[in-house]
XYZ file of C-alpha atoms in Angstrom:
329
model
C 175.953 74.267 87.015
C 177.779 73.386 90.157
C 177.193 76.859 91.703
C 173.418 76.533 91.088
C 173.182 73.352 92.827
C 175.266 74.551 95.810
C 172.861 77.643 95.874
C 169.748 75.493 95.808
C 170.986 73.234 98.498
C 171.732 76.188 100.719
C 168.222 77.643 100.268
C 166.892 74.257 101.177
C 168.969 74.144 104.218
C 167.811 77.504 105.364
C 164.042 76.877 104.441
C 164.097 73.356 106.254
C 163.827 74.601 109.948
C 160.778 76.671 108.959
C 159.242 73.910 107.159
C 159.759 71.439 110.045
C 158.485 73.886 112.491
C 155.237 74.169 110.834
C 155.075 70.384 110.402
C 155.323 70.120 114.198
C 152.769 72.738 115.064
C 151.694 73.043 117.721
C 155.067 72.481 119.619
C 153.937 74.537 122.621
C 150.811 75.130 124.480
C 148.097 77.361 122.921
C 146.230 80.174 124.781
C 142.620 80.480 124.362
C 141.431 84.030 125.209
C 137.791 84.230 126.430
C 136.941 88.047 126.626
C 134.244 87.587 129.332
C 134.116 86.438 133.048
C 134.435 83.005 134.322
C 131.077 81.170 134.915
C 129.500 82.720 131.667
C 128.223 80.794 128.723
C 131.285 81.310 126.782
C 133.412 80.265 129.606
C 131.330 77.090 130.399
C 131.184 76.129 126.891
C 135.070 76.608 126.441
C 135.784 74.447 129.486
C 133.648 71.803 128.264
C 135.511 71.274 125.017
C 138.918 72.089 126.446
C 139.970 68.476 127.422
C 138.911 66.992 123.963
C 140.447 69.786 121.883
C 143.729 69.730 123.582
C 143.790 66.095 123.332
C 143.514 66.300 119.605
C 146.205 69.156 119.671
C 148.716 67.072 121.916
C 149.540 70.187 123.882
C 147.589 72.119 126.682
C 144.912 74.527 125.832
C 145.245 77.424 128.450
C 142.190 79.290 128.949
C 142.772 82.888 129.687
C 139.618 85.056 130.792
C 140.204 88.721 129.958
C 136.811 90.414 130.731
C 135.998 94.150 130.396
C 134.445 96.742 128.350
C 131.739 94.612 126.867
C 134.450 91.970 125.595
C 136.334 94.716 123.891
C 139.153 94.558 126.322
C 139.921 91.048 125.739
C 139.351 91.145 122.084
C 141.874 94.055 121.717
C 144.307 92.263 123.777
C 144.145 89.204 121.678
C 145.145 91.184 118.601
C 148.345 92.357 120.238
C 149.526 88.801 120.600
C 151.905 87.494 117.819
C 149.904 86.273 115.091
C 151.712 82.758 114.838
C 148.297 80.815 115.533
C 149.288 79.962 119.150
C 146.719 82.341 120.486
C 142.855 81.808 119.595
C 139.963 83.894 120.495
C 136.612 82.671 121.769
C 134.346 85.260 120.069
C 130.496 85.991 119.985
C 128.442 87.237 117.005
C 127.059 90.058 117.249
C 129.476 91.341 119.827
C 132.372 91.590 117.412
C 130.572 93.694 115.165
C 128.663 95.800 117.706
C 131.780 96.820 119.453
C 133.332 98.498 116.547
C 130.128 99.814 115.224
C 128.988 101.432 118.425
C 132.247 102.054 120.445
C 134.447 104.810 119.295
C 137.474 103.299 121.306
C 137.491 100.081 119.282
C 139.236 100.090 115.999
C 139.000 96.421 114.902
C 136.524 94.921 112.487
C 135.509 91.398 111.976
C 136.418 91.556 108.278
C 139.845 93.214 108.864
C 141.155 91.156 111.990
C 139.481 87.795 112.314
C 138.857 84.496 110.714
C 136.901 81.571 112.015
C 138.082 78.105 113.153
C 134.641 77.142 113.352
C 131.368 77.878 115.017
C 130.141 76.297 118.250
C 127.222 77.271 120.467
C 123.871 78.694 119.203
C 121.960 80.317 121.801
C 118.418 81.691 121.388
C 117.393 84.483 123.787
C 114.752 84.075 126.649
C 113.277 86.550 129.114
C 113.452 85.166 132.716
C 112.324 85.927 136.220
C 112.824 84.393 139.700
C 110.224 81.519 140.552
C 108.612 83.802 143.185
C 108.148 86.852 140.919
C 104.724 88.326 140.755
C 104.457 88.192 136.934
C 102.967 85.022 135.781
C 103.353 85.658 132.009
C 105.082 87.931 129.570
C 101.952 90.041 129.123
C 101.771 90.863 132.926
C 105.496 91.877 132.856
C 105.140 94.042 129.792
C 102.038 95.740 131.022
C 103.790 96.454 134.452
C 106.725 97.962 132.653
C 104.459 100.308 130.747
C 102.773 101.435 133.831
C 105.877 101.861 135.718
C 108.309 103.226 133.373
C 111.941 102.938 134.384
C 111.168 101.070 137.688
C 111.757 97.391 136.859
C 115.551 96.769 136.633
C 116.443 94.196 133.953
C 119.978 92.733 133.415
C 121.642 92.190 130.021
C 125.298 91.027 129.549
C 126.536 94.288 127.910
C 125.503 97.103 125.677
C 127.098 95.400 122.823
C 125.427 92.016 123.003
C 122.429 90.746 121.243
C 120.722 90.640 124.722
C 120.772 94.463 124.693
C 119.364 94.342 120.891
C 116.372 92.227 122.364
C 115.703 94.880 125.253
C 115.735 97.564 122.751
C 113.288 95.907 120.204
C 111.011 94.745 123.068
C 110.615 98.288 124.361
C 110.421 99.833 120.882
C 107.611 97.050 119.861
C 105.471 97.320 122.998
C 105.922 100.686 124.615
C 107.558 99.002 127.649
C 110.224 100.889 129.478
C 112.690 98.811 131.710
C 115.509 100.106 133.485
C 118.023 98.188 131.461
C 121.335 97.552 133.320
C 124.408 96.084 131.342
C 126.823 93.904 133.146
C 130.221 92.775 132.153
C 129.244 89.478 130.924
C 126.510 86.983 131.046
C 127.354 85.337 134.427
C 127.346 88.453 136.110
C 124.141 89.410 134.533
C 122.450 86.238 135.597
C 123.785 86.304 139.087
C 122.230 89.866 139.533
C 118.853 88.144 139.058
C 119.595 85.422 141.743
C 120.940 88.206 144.000
C 117.887 90.335 143.639
C 119.789 93.124 142.030
C 117.427 92.874 139.124
C 113.971 91.612 138.663
C 114.152 90.353 135.124
C 117.233 89.052 132.951
C 117.538 88.487 129.248
C 119.870 85.778 128.364
C 120.400 82.644 126.337
C 118.548 79.496 126.939
C 121.752 77.315 127.481
C 123.818 79.933 129.208
C 120.557 80.031 131.750
C 120.585 76.275 132.602
C 122.505 76.663 135.827
C 119.699 78.943 137.048
C 116.863 76.741 135.775
C 115.712 75.380 139.250
C 115.498 78.878 140.580
C 113.895 80.760 137.718
C 111.033 80.884 135.265
C 111.098 81.694 131.603
C 108.288 83.914 130.572
C 109.093 84.104 126.810
C 111.314 82.837 124.015
C 112.531 85.270 121.249
C 112.123 83.088 118.223
C 109.441 81.984 115.927
C 108.840 78.828 117.414
C 109.855 77.207 120.740
C 111.908 74.369 119.909
C 113.055 73.743 123.441
C 110.132 73.277 125.532
C 111.860 71.122 128.182
C 114.373 73.782 128.657
C 112.115 76.762 128.848
C 109.222 75.847 131.058
C 107.202 75.413 127.587
C 107.106 79.217 127.590
C 105.356 80.915 124.599
C 107.343 82.897 122.007
C 107.370 86.517 122.644
C 105.496 87.319 119.431
C 102.898 84.521 119.916
C 102.239 85.977 123.302
C 102.165 89.689 122.533
C 101.066 89.878 118.858
C 104.153 91.646 117.935
C 106.885 91.200 115.378
C 110.154 91.402 117.305
C 112.800 89.904 115.280
C 114.282 86.532 116.475
C 117.138 87.085 118.888
C 120.232 84.841 119.264
C 123.916 84.829 119.559
C 126.651 82.503 117.784
C 129.687 81.481 119.305
C 132.987 80.460 117.718
C 136.587 80.271 117.644
C 138.736 82.657 115.888
C 142.347 83.425 114.723
C 143.838 86.719 114.054
C 143.559 87.071 110.317
C 147.263 87.384 109.921
C 147.509 83.830 111.178
C 144.968 82.463 108.459
C 146.861 84.352 105.693
C 150.638 83.898 106.905
C 150.239 80.203 108.283
C 147.754 78.258 106.456
C 149.186 74.933 107.583
C 148.910 75.870 111.210
C 145.280 77.235 110.742
C 144.454 74.068 108.974
C 145.675 72.126 112.222
C 143.465 74.046 114.399
C 140.451 73.444 112.197
C 140.985 69.803 111.965
C 141.704 69.327 115.715
C 138.600 71.298 116.657
C 136.413 69.461 114.394
C 137.672 66.135 115.735
C 137.043 67.472 119.220
C 133.395 68.353 118.379
C 132.872 64.624 117.338
C 134.409 63.079 120.393
C 131.882 60.563 121.909
C 132.903 61.490 125.345
C 132.257 65.054 124.577
C 128.975 64.466 123.101
C 128.026 62.260 125.991
C 129.012 65.092 128.511
C 126.598 67.592 126.626
C 123.892 65.023 126.569
C 124.028 64.257 130.297
C 123.627 68.071 130.985
C 120.537 68.393 128.396
C 122.826 70.590 126.216
C 123.217 68.289 123.070
C 121.150 70.749 121.082
C 123.447 73.685 121.675
C 126.275 72.913 119.472
C 125.744 73.985 115.790
C 128.895 73.645 114.063
C 129.917 75.370 110.697
C 133.289 74.925 108.666
C 135.403 77.991 108.577
C 134.133 79.273 105.105
C 130.634 78.696 105.675
C 130.809 80.368 109.196
C 132.656 83.227 107.535
C 129.979 83.821 104.746
C 127.225 83.627 107.604
C 128.978 86.209 109.710
C 129.281 88.673 106.675
C 125.609 88.386 106.030
C 124.876 88.815 109.780
C 127.047 91.851 109.775
C 124.908 93.662 107.327
C 121.663 93.002 109.672
C 123.542 94.278 112.629
C 124.407 97.418 110.772
C 120.823 97.867 109.744
C 119.787 97.561 113.415
C 122.397 100.018 114.455
C 121.198 102.510 111.822
C 117.397 101.926 112.978
C 118.147 102.695 116.619
C 121.081 105.342 116.595
C 119.763 106.938 119.806
C 120.556 103.860 121.793
C 123.226 102.097 119.710
C 125.412 105.108 118.692
C 128.855 106.093 120.074
């Protein structure tokens, strides 16, 4: 009996440091990887909540922009980090799925490699031009793109984003033919419109707010325009064109390596609880309201967001199969 008691005490002594370490999580700064360029919608949204999330965590939340290859570069580098919950990914749906469905050099999958801390921004897609553009309506733009195939340059953030999906479906449903140019992130894609590199851009409503004074929205890719004050009271694309283009949007969230979720559940819960608390911070909400952005955050808890992503993955797979000539490897 004495030997058993000594053995038990020894095992408890060995386990104690590990338990204490988890109980004190986080004990050092947490790195948050954004796989897109500074100035884009993901970068802006993350910097907005950074102050409030790190206040809840009690350590610094270090933002690390790693753009490239349609977000695949930063995402792959995230998965090379130690899966100890000290590194978080700012991810975008449908990019996480489209990357591995359409790129032969990407071997990660959402189901196998990621698990969500929670959802953040929901951004519905719009078609925008400069204020002095010659097109006064989406109908005029589409007719011009049909009469001058391949001559009107239009920017999208990448070939693995929902904005490229929108470009593909718009052309498929209308017969228009744009010169669609992918950029490495939403910021560069929208800057291309301001600089005159392109004449049209497809982007998210909230991501486009910094351009609002210099641009006009021609159409909203949703069944109803619920954001008239942010979109120049533009018509819906289908309402104006009489088409059945699917609604288009992206959903942003924060993710851990799935091994963090499985191997360190206590640490994962700390990330969830602190993120949830940051979303409810009155100062954070006031900051969003001051910029007219209070409607962009559509939080979902981890499991609900996870189930939504799994369902959306099936829709994205169907889209890729329907358009193999433009979405294939």
